[in-house]
Amino acid sequence: MGLFFDYFLKKNIGIPLLIICGVSSSGKTTLIQNGIAILGMGEDFLIAGDSTANGQQFIAQSINNVACPVDDVFEAVLNSKKLGAKIKSSYRATPKIRMRTFGQEPDLCQICSQLIYTANGNIPQIQELVNRANVISINDTTLDTDNYNYLDENAENREELSLILPELIKYAPEEVFETYKQLKEVLRESLEKINNRILSNVAFMWTGLVLLQEIAGISIDNLDGGIIEHAKNVAEDYKNLPTPIDTFLEGLLIMKNLGAIKKGYDYEIKEPQETEDGSVQLIFHKETLRTIYNDFFAKDSDRKIDKAVFNRYLKWDSRVITQDASQKYYQVDNNKRGKNTRSVALNISDWDEVLAFAGVQPCSITPMSVTELKTSVMERNPL
C-alpha cells in the first residue's frame, strides 16, 4: 500500500503505521524482509531501531512511496515523550521545517513514505499510537518452515517476490481508493460506534490484502470475518486506554499507601450510606490534590499530569459527578475544619481498587418491588 501513499494523502486520508510485535525469533524481521523484497529492496534497506523519534521520522523522508521499515525499535524510542507527536505528524505527512542560514528560506522536509516498526514485547498504550497504527502481534504464531520458501536459509528466493511489483503497479490509484472506501463501509456497517481513524486504518490494511489475494489468485479462509473481529478488538482496546483520570487514581492509591495523603486532609470519601445510589465518591480540590500528586511524582515524568489535559478530561469523564461540590477540609495547623472549598466529586465505585483506597465498597442492595414488599410484610405479620 506504500505505492499509493501520495494518492491517499491527496484524498486527506492518513497513512497508518504498521507495527509488528513479537518475542525474539518469532519471525518479525523475516516478514519485513519479505515485504520490502516485493518492492525490489534487499536487507540493506532495513534501518536499525536505536535512533530517536525524530530520526525515525526522517527515515520516512528517504525515498518516495514505499514502506520504510525500522527493525527492532528500542524501548527508549517507544517511550520517548515525542513519540506521540511524531506519530501524528507521520500519519498526516506533516512537513518538518529545517532551518537554514540567515537570509535563506527554511527547508521543508516532507514525509513521503509509510513507516513500519517491529518491536519486541509491548508497545506503549497511548492514543496517538492505537488510533494511528495497525498493530499486529505474532507472539502466538510460528512459521511453518516446511512450506515457507523465503526464510533466512532460503533468502536468495526473495528476489522472486519482486515479480509482484509489476502486478501491483497495474492497479490505478483511483481503483485502489474505491476498494478502500467499500471495505471501510463494510466495517462501518458491521461495527457500532467505532473510531473513524480505526475504521480507516483497518480498511487500509484490508485493501492491501485484497490486492495480494487477487494477484496470487487465492482466497484466504474467513478473511472478512477475521478483519472485522480484529477491528472490533482494536476499538475495544482504544476505549479501555488509561486516561489521565485513571493514572491519577492509581497514583493516589500509591500516595495513600505511603502516607503522602490522608483522608479528611487532602480528600474526602462519601460512603454508600451517604449517597443516594449507594456509590462511593471521592471528593477533592482538583488544583490542590493535582499539585500534591505532581510534587510526589516529580521524578517520574510518565506519571506527571498536565493541568490543561487534566481539566479537559474532567469535563467529559463519565465518573465526574460535579466540579462544584462544596467540601470543608481540615486546616493542618489547628486540626479544625476549614472553609468550604469548591471541589470535584468523582464516582469511584467501578474502580477495581476502590476498597483498598476508600476502605469501603459500593452498596449492591436492590430496592424491593411493591409485590416483594407486600409479601415480606405478610410473612412477618401473618393474619
Short mmCIF file of C-alpha atoms in Angstrom, two decimals:
data_model
loop_
_atom_site.label_atom_id
_atom_site.label_comp_id
_atom_site.label_asym_id
_atom_site.label_seq_id
_atom_site.Cartn_x
_atom_site.Cartn_y
_atom_site.Cartn_z
CA MET A 1 0.00 0.00 0.00
CA GLY A 2 3.02 2.27 0.28
CA LEU A 3 2.85 2.61 -3.51
CA PHE A 4 -0.33 4.66 -3.11
CA PHE A 5 0.98 6.85 -0.29
CA ASP A 6 0.75 10.16 -2.15
CA TYR A 7 -2.70 9.45 -3.57
CA PHE A 8 -4.25 8.68 -0.20
CA LEU A 9 -2.71 11.83 1.28
CA LYS A 10 -4.23 13.90 -1.52
CA LYS A 11 -7.59 12.40 -0.53
CA ASN A 12 -6.92 13.61 3.02
CA ILE A 13 -6.59 10.04 4.29
CA GLY A 14 -3.99 9.45 6.97
CA ILE A 15 -1.46 6.67 6.38
CA PRO A 16 -1.28 4.33 9.39
CA LEU A 17 1.99 2.96 10.68
CA LEU A 18 2.36 -0.81 10.59
CA ILE A 19 3.76 -2.23 13.83
CA ILE A 20 4.63 -5.91 14.15
CA CYS A 21 5.16 -7.06 17.74
CA GLY A 22 6.55 -10.37 18.90
CA VAL A 23 9.16 -12.07 21.01
CA SER A 24 12.64 -12.67 19.67
CA SER A 25 12.81 -15.20 16.78
CA SER A 26 9.06 -15.06 16.17
CA GLY A 27 9.58 -14.02 12.54
CA LYS A 28 9.15 -10.22 12.65
CA THR A 29 12.31 -9.39 10.71
CA THR A 30 11.65 -12.17 8.19
CA LEU A 31 8.20 -10.76 7.42
CA ILE A 32 9.67 -7.28 6.94
CA GLN A 33 12.42 -8.62 4.68
CA ASN A 34 9.84 -10.39 2.52
CA GLY A 35 7.67 -7.29 2.41
CA ILE A 36 10.36 -4.97 1.13
CA ALA A 37 11.52 -7.68 -1.32
CA ILE A 38 8.21 -7.10 -3.12
CA LEU A 39 9.44 -3.55 -3.74
CA GLY A 40 12.77 -4.85 -5.00
CA MET A 41 14.75 -3.88 -1.90
CA GLY A 42 17.27 -6.01 -0.04
CA GLU A 43 18.18 -6.39 3.61
CA ASP A 44 20.46 -3.36 3.46
CA PHE A 45 17.35 -1.17 3.40
CA LEU A 46 16.39 -2.31 6.91
CA ILE A 47 17.02 0.52 9.35
CA ALA A 48 18.29 -0.13 12.88
CA GLY A 49 15.81 0.79 15.58
CA ASP A 50 18.08 2.67 18.02
CA SER A 51 17.50 6.11 16.54
CA THR A 52 15.47 8.91 18.12
CA ALA A 53 11.80 9.67 17.47
CA ASN A 54 12.99 12.46 15.16
CA GLY A 55 15.35 10.04 13.43
CA GLN A 56 12.54 7.59 12.69
CA GLN A 57 10.56 10.39 11.10
CA PHE A 58 13.50 11.38 8.87
CA ILE A 59 13.66 7.78 7.64
CA ALA A 60 10.22 8.25 6.08
CA GLN A 61 11.68 11.11 4.01
CA SER A 62 14.36 8.92 2.45
CA ILE A 63 12.51 7.51 -0.57
CA ASN A 64 9.15 8.05 -2.22
CA ASN A 65 6.10 5.78 -1.96
CA VAL A 66 7.47 2.68 -0.29
CA ALA A 67 7.40 1.16 3.17
CA CYS A 68 10.37 2.32 5.29
CA PRO A 69 10.99 -0.43 7.87
CA VAL A 70 12.60 0.19 11.24
CA ASP A 71 13.60 -3.15 12.72
CA ASP A 72 13.64 -3.83 16.49
CA VAL A 73 12.75 -0.36 17.70
CA PHE A 74 14.40 0.29 21.05
CA GLU A 75 12.30 0.90 24.14
CA ALA A 76 13.95 4.29 24.53
CA VAL A 77 12.35 5.34 21.23
CA LEU A 78 8.96 3.81 22.01
CA ASN A 79 8.89 5.53 25.42
CA SER A 80 10.04 8.89 24.09
CA LYS A 81 7.87 11.85 25.06
CA LYS A 82 7.97 12.95 21.43
CA LEU A 83 6.71 9.64 20.04
CA GLY A 84 3.03 10.62 20.09
CA ALA A 85 3.70 13.91 18.29
CA LYS A 86 5.92 12.21 15.69
CA ILE A 87 3.30 9.56 15.01
CA LYS A 88 0.67 12.26 14.45
CA SER A 89 2.91 14.14 12.00
CA SER A 90 3.89 10.92 10.17
CA TYR A 91 0.23 9.87 9.91
CA ARG A 92 -0.63 13.05 8.01
CA ALA A 93 2.83 13.53 6.44
CA THR A 94 3.15 16.94 8.08
CA PRO A 95 6.29 18.74 6.78
CA LYS A 96 9.09 19.42 9.25
CA ILE A 97 10.94 22.73 8.95
CA ARG A 98 14.71 22.55 8.87
CA MET A 99 16.20 25.99 9.34
CA ARG A 100 18.96 27.28 7.12
CA THR A 101 21.42 30.19 7.37
CA PHE A 102 20.30 33.81 7.62
CA GLY A 103 18.63 35.16 4.51
CA GLN A 104 17.70 31.77 3.09
CA GLU A 105 14.26 30.20 3.04
CA PRO A 106 13.62 27.35 5.52
CA ASP A 107 13.87 23.85 4.12
CA LEU A 108 10.65 21.80 4.33
CA CYS A 109 11.28 18.11 4.95
CA GLN A 110 8.30 16.23 3.57
CA ILE A 111 7.45 12.72 4.74
CA CYS A 112 6.93 10.68 1.60
CA SER A 113 6.66 7.05 2.71
CA GLN A 114 4.86 4.85 5.19
CA LEU A 115 6.74 3.81 8.34
CA ILE A 116 6.88 0.22 9.59
CA TYR A 117 8.17 -0.79 13.03
CA THR A 118 8.99 -4.15 14.53
CA ALA A 119 9.25 -4.34 18.30
CA ASN A 120 9.92 -6.93 20.95
CA GLY A 121 7.25 -7.07 23.64
CA ASN A 122 4.54 -4.49 24.16
CA ILE A 123 4.18 -1.03 22.70
CA PRO A 124 3.11 1.97 24.81
CA GLN A 125 -0.63 2.32 25.30
CA ILE A 126 -1.10 5.87 24.06
CA GLN A 127 -3.99 7.18 21.99
CA GLU A 128 -1.81 8.56 19.20
CA LEU A 129 -0.41 5.11 18.58
CA VAL A 130 -3.53 2.99 18.97
CA ASN A 131 -5.65 5.02 16.56
CA ARG A 132 -2.92 5.78 14.03
CA ALA A 133 -1.29 2.38 13.62
CA ASN A 134 -2.13 -1.17 12.62
CA VAL A 135 -0.58 -3.28 15.36
CA ILE A 136 -0.07 -6.95 14.55
CA SER A 137 1.07 -9.38 17.23
CA ILE A 138 2.70 -12.69 16.29
CA ASN A 139 3.52 -13.84 19.82
CA ASP A 140 1.33 -16.92 19.44
CA THR A 141 2.27 -17.72 15.85
CA THR A 142 5.07 -19.82 14.41
CA LEU A 143 6.13 -20.01 10.78
CA ASP A 144 5.94 -23.40 9.11
CA THR A 145 9.44 -23.72 7.69
CA ASP A 146 8.47 -26.70 5.51
CA ASN A 147 6.02 -24.62 3.49
CA TYR A 148 7.80 -21.27 3.55
CA ASN A 149 10.26 -20.60 0.75
CA TYR A 150 11.68 -17.24 1.86
CA LEU A 151 13.15 -17.80 5.31
CA ASP A 152 16.74 -16.87 6.08
CA GLU A 153 18.14 -20.17 4.83
CA ASN A 154 16.35 -19.57 1.51
CA ALA A 155 16.84 -15.80 1.37
CA GLU A 156 18.03 -15.92 -2.24
CA ASN A 157 14.49 -16.87 -3.25
CA ARG A 158 13.19 -13.49 -2.09
CA GLU A 159 14.14 -11.94 -5.41
CA GLU A 160 11.13 -13.79 -6.83
CA LEU A 161 8.86 -11.60 -4.70
CA SER A 162 9.76 -8.53 -6.76
CA LEU A 163 7.67 -10.10 -9.55
CA ILE A 164 4.64 -8.98 -7.53
CA LEU A 165 5.55 -5.31 -8.02
CA PRO A 166 4.61 -5.09 -11.75
CA GLU A 167 1.23 -6.60 -10.87
CA LEU A 168 0.67 -4.05 -8.11
CA ILE A 169 1.57 -1.18 -10.43
CA LYS A 170 -1.22 -2.26 -12.79
CA TYR A 171 -3.77 -1.06 -10.24
CA ALA A 172 -4.79 2.54 -10.80
CA PRO A 173 -4.77 4.63 -7.58
CA GLU A 174 -8.42 5.52 -8.17
CA GLU A 175 -9.33 1.83 -8.32
CA VAL A 176 -7.46 1.08 -5.08
CA PHE A 177 -9.12 4.03 -3.37
CA GLU A 178 -12.60 2.81 -4.38
CA THR A 179 -11.81 -0.63 -2.93
CA TYR A 180 -10.69 1.07 0.28
CA LYS A 181 -13.93 3.07 0.54
CA GLN A 182 -16.06 -0.03 0.00
CA LEU A 183 -14.21 -2.02 2.65
CA LYS A 184 -14.40 0.87 5.11
CA GLU A 185 -18.16 0.96 4.62
CA VAL A 186 -18.37 -2.80 5.27
CA LEU A 187 -16.56 -2.24 8.56
CA ARG A 188 -18.82 0.69 9.47
CA GLU A 189 -21.95 -1.39 8.89
CA SER A 190 -20.55 -4.35 10.83
CA LEU A 191 -19.40 -2.41 13.89
CA GLU A 192 -21.19 0.17 16.03
CA LYS A 193 -19.72 3.41 17.33
CA ILE A 194 -16.14 2.81 16.23
CA ASN A 195 -13.46 5.47 15.97
CA ASN A 196 -13.20 6.72 12.36
CA ARG A 197 -9.40 6.55 12.31
CA ILE A 198 -9.50 2.91 13.37
CA LEU A 199 -12.00 2.21 10.57
CA SER A 200 -9.67 3.91 8.09
CA ASN A 201 -6.55 2.10 9.33
CA VAL A 202 -8.07 -1.37 9.19
CA ALA A 203 -9.66 -0.68 5.79
CA PHE A 204 -6.24 0.46 4.51
CA MET A 205 -4.67 -2.81 5.63
CA TRP A 206 -7.60 -4.86 4.30
CA THR A 207 -7.26 -3.19 0.88
CA GLY A 208 -3.66 -4.37 0.60
CA LEU A 209 -4.69 -7.92 1.48
CA VAL A 210 -7.41 -7.86 -1.19
CA LEU A 211 -4.90 -6.74 -3.82
CA LEU A 212 -2.45 -9.51 -2.90
CA GLN A 213 -5.21 -12.11 -3.00
CA GLU A 214 -6.22 -11.02 -6.48
CA ILE A 215 -2.61 -11.11 -7.71
CA ALA A 216 -1.99 -14.54 -6.17
CA GLY A 217 -5.35 -15.89 -7.36
CA ILE A 218 -6.20 -17.26 -3.91
CA SER A 219 -8.80 -16.70 -1.24
CA ILE A 220 -7.87 -16.62 2.45
CA ASP A 221 -10.35 -18.53 4.59
CA ASN A 222 -12.60 -16.30 6.72
CA LEU A 223 -10.56 -13.19 5.91
CA ASP A 224 -13.60 -10.88 6.14
CA GLY A 225 -14.67 -12.25 9.50
CA GLY A 226 -11.13 -12.10 10.84
CA ILE A 227 -10.66 -8.48 9.76
CA ILE A 228 -13.97 -7.41 11.32
CA GLU A 229 -13.11 -9.18 14.57
CA HIS A 230 -9.68 -7.51 14.54
CA ALA A 231 -11.26 -4.07 14.11
CA LYS A 232 -13.66 -4.81 16.95
CA ASN A 233 -10.78 -5.76 19.26
CA VAL A 234 -8.81 -2.63 18.34
CA ALA A 235 -11.85 -0.45 19.04
CA GLU A 236 -12.30 -2.13 22.42
CA ASP A 237 -8.62 -1.63 23.28
CA TYR A 238 -8.94 2.04 22.33
CA LYS A 239 -11.93 2.53 24.63
CA ASN A 240 -10.06 0.90 27.51
CA LEU A 241 -6.93 3.04 27.19
CA PRO A 242 -5.97 4.56 30.55
CA THR A 243 -6.87 8.24 30.77
CA PRO A 244 -5.19 10.89 32.97
CA ILE A 245 -8.02 10.24 35.46
CA ASP A 246 -7.04 6.55 35.64
CA THR A 247 -3.36 7.46 36.07
CA PHE A 248 -4.31 10.00 38.75
CA LEU A 249 -6.35 7.47 40.76
CA GLU A 250 -3.61 4.85 40.51
CA GLY A 251 -1.12 7.40 41.80
CA LEU A 252 -3.41 8.44 44.67
CA LEU A 253 -3.52 4.83 45.88
CA ILE A 254 0.29 4.71 45.94
CA MET A 255 0.39 8.03 47.81
CA LYS A 256 -2.19 6.83 50.34
CA ASN A 257 -0.31 3.59 50.98
CA LEU A 258 2.89 5.56 51.58
CA GLY A 259 1.17 8.08 53.85
CA ALA A 260 1.66 11.03 51.48
CA ILE A 261 -2.05 11.95 51.55
CA LYS A 262 -4.73 11.46 54.19
CA LYS A 263 -8.49 11.25 54.17
CA GLY A 264 -10.05 14.37 55.65
CA TYR A 265 -6.97 16.47 54.96
CA ASP A 266 -6.33 16.06 51.25
CA TYR A 267 -9.59 14.43 50.13
CA GLU A 268 -12.93 13.14 51.40
CA ILE A 269 -14.78 9.89 50.83
CA LYS A 270 -18.57 9.60 50.71
CA GLU A 271 -19.55 6.12 51.74
CA PRO A 272 -22.52 4.19 50.24
CA GLN A 273 -24.85 5.09 53.13
CA GLU A 274 -24.17 8.76 52.45
CA THR A 275 -25.08 8.69 48.73
CA GLU A 276 -28.49 8.23 47.14
CA ASP A 277 -27.39 5.46 44.78
CA GLY A 278 -25.11 3.59 47.21
CA SER A 279 -21.97 4.63 45.31
CA VAL A 280 -18.56 5.53 46.68
CA GLN A 281 -17.47 9.07 45.89
CA LEU A 282 -14.07 10.73 46.02
CA ILE A 283 -14.19 14.48 46.70
CA PHE A 284 -11.09 16.62 46.27
CA HIS A 285 -9.95 20.10 45.32
CA LYS A 286 -8.51 19.43 41.89
CA GLU A 287 -5.74 22.03 41.84
CA THR A 288 -4.56 21.27 45.36
CA LEU A 289 -4.51 17.48 45.03
CA ARG A 290 -3.10 17.54 41.50
CA THR A 291 -0.23 19.74 42.70
CA ILE A 292 0.49 17.40 45.62
CA TYR A 293 0.33 14.50 43.16
CA ASN A 294 2.78 16.08 40.68
CA ASP A 295 5.18 17.04 43.50
CA PHE A 296 5.13 13.46 44.77
CA PHE A 297 5.88 12.04 41.30
CA ALA A 298 8.27 14.84 40.30
CA LYS A 299 10.99 12.36 39.32
CA ASP A 300 8.58 10.13 37.37
CA SER A 301 7.85 12.01 34.15
CA ASP A 302 5.50 9.27 32.88
CA ARG A 303 3.06 9.98 35.73
CA LYS A 304 3.10 13.77 35.60
CA ILE A 305 -0.33 15.20 34.75
CA ASP A 306 -0.66 18.45 32.82
CA LYS A 307 -3.20 20.89 34.21
CA ALA A 308 -4.92 21.65 30.91
CA VAL A 309 -5.13 17.96 29.94
CA PHE A 310 -6.46 17.01 33.38
CA ASN A 311 -9.16 19.70 33.29
CA ARG A 312 -10.16 18.70 29.77
CA TYR A 313 -10.68 15.07 30.78
CA LEU A 314 -12.65 16.11 33.86
CA LYS A 315 -15.15 17.81 31.55
CA TRP A 316 -16.20 14.63 29.80
CA ASP A 317 -15.23 11.70 32.06
CA SER A 318 -18.42 9.83 32.98
CA ARG A 319 -17.18 9.31 36.55
CA VAL A 320 -17.30 13.05 37.30
CA ILE A 321 -20.50 13.83 39.22
CA THR A 322 -19.83 17.52 39.63
CA GLN A 323 -16.98 20.03 39.72
CA ASP A 324 -18.92 22.25 42.10
CA ALA A 325 -19.05 20.10 45.23
CA SER A 326 -18.91 22.10 48.45
CA GLN A 327 -16.50 20.46 50.89
CA LYS A 328 -14.70 21.53 54.08
CA TYR A 329 -11.13 20.32 54.57
CA TYR A 330 -9.10 20.27 57.77
CA GLN A 331 -6.66 23.06 58.43
CA VAL A 332 -3.34 21.38 59.06
CA ASP A 333 -2.14 23.97 61.59
CA ASN A 334 -5.00 23.67 64.07
CA ASN A 335 -6.69 20.42 63.04
CA LYS A 336 -10.03 22.17 62.59
CA ARG A 337 -12.43 22.26 59.72
CA GLY A 338 -11.58 24.98 57.24
CA LYS A 339 -13.80 26.98 54.97
CA ASN A 340 -15.94 25.50 52.19
CA THR A 341 -13.94 24.71 49.06
CA ARG A 342 -15.40 24.02 45.63
CA SER A 343 -14.22 20.53 44.69
CA VAL A 344 -14.60 17.69 42.22
CA ALA A 345 -16.86 14.78 43.12
CA LEU A 346 -15.81 11.58 41.38
CA ASN A 347 -17.76 8.30 41.40
CA ILE A 348 -15.10 5.63 42.03
CA SER A 349 -17.49 2.71 42.53
CA ASP A 350 -16.28 0.85 39.41
CA TRP A 351 -12.60 1.31 40.26
CA ASP A 352 -11.02 -2.08 40.95
CA GLU A 353 -9.02 -0.59 43.83
CA VAL A 354 -11.95 1.21 45.47
CA LEU A 355 -11.81 -0.93 48.63
CA ALA A 356 -8.04 -0.52 49.02
CA PHE A 357 -8.29 3.26 48.61
CA ALA A 358 -11.61 4.16 50.26
CA GLY A 359 -11.93 1.31 52.75
CA VAL A 360 -15.49 0.65 51.54
CA GLN A 361 -17.23 -0.81 48.52
CA PRO A 362 -20.34 0.38 46.70
CA CYS A 363 -23.70 -0.80 48.00
CA SER A 364 -25.24 -3.57 45.88
CA ILE A 365 -28.68 -3.62 47.52
CA THR A 366 -31.54 -3.62 45.02
CA PRO A 367 -34.76 -1.86 46.13
CA MET A 368 -37.76 -4.14 46.71
CA SER A 369 -40.70 -4.04 44.33
CA VAL A 370 -44.19 -3.36 45.73
CA THR A 371 -45.10 -7.04 45.36
CA GLU A 372 -41.94 -8.16 47.19
CA LEU A 373 -42.61 -5.63 49.96
CA LYS A 374 -46.19 -6.87 50.47
CA THR A 375 -45.01 -10.49 50.56
CA SER A 376 -42.34 -9.64 53.12
CA VAL A 377 -44.84 -7.82 55.33
CA MET A 378 -47.31 -10.73 55.15
CA GLU A 379 -44.57 -13.21 56.12
CA ARG A 380 -43.57 -11.12 59.13
CA ASN A 381 -47.17 -10.36 60.21
CA PRO A 382 -49.45 -13.25 59.19
CA LEU A 383 -53.20 -12.72 59.72
#
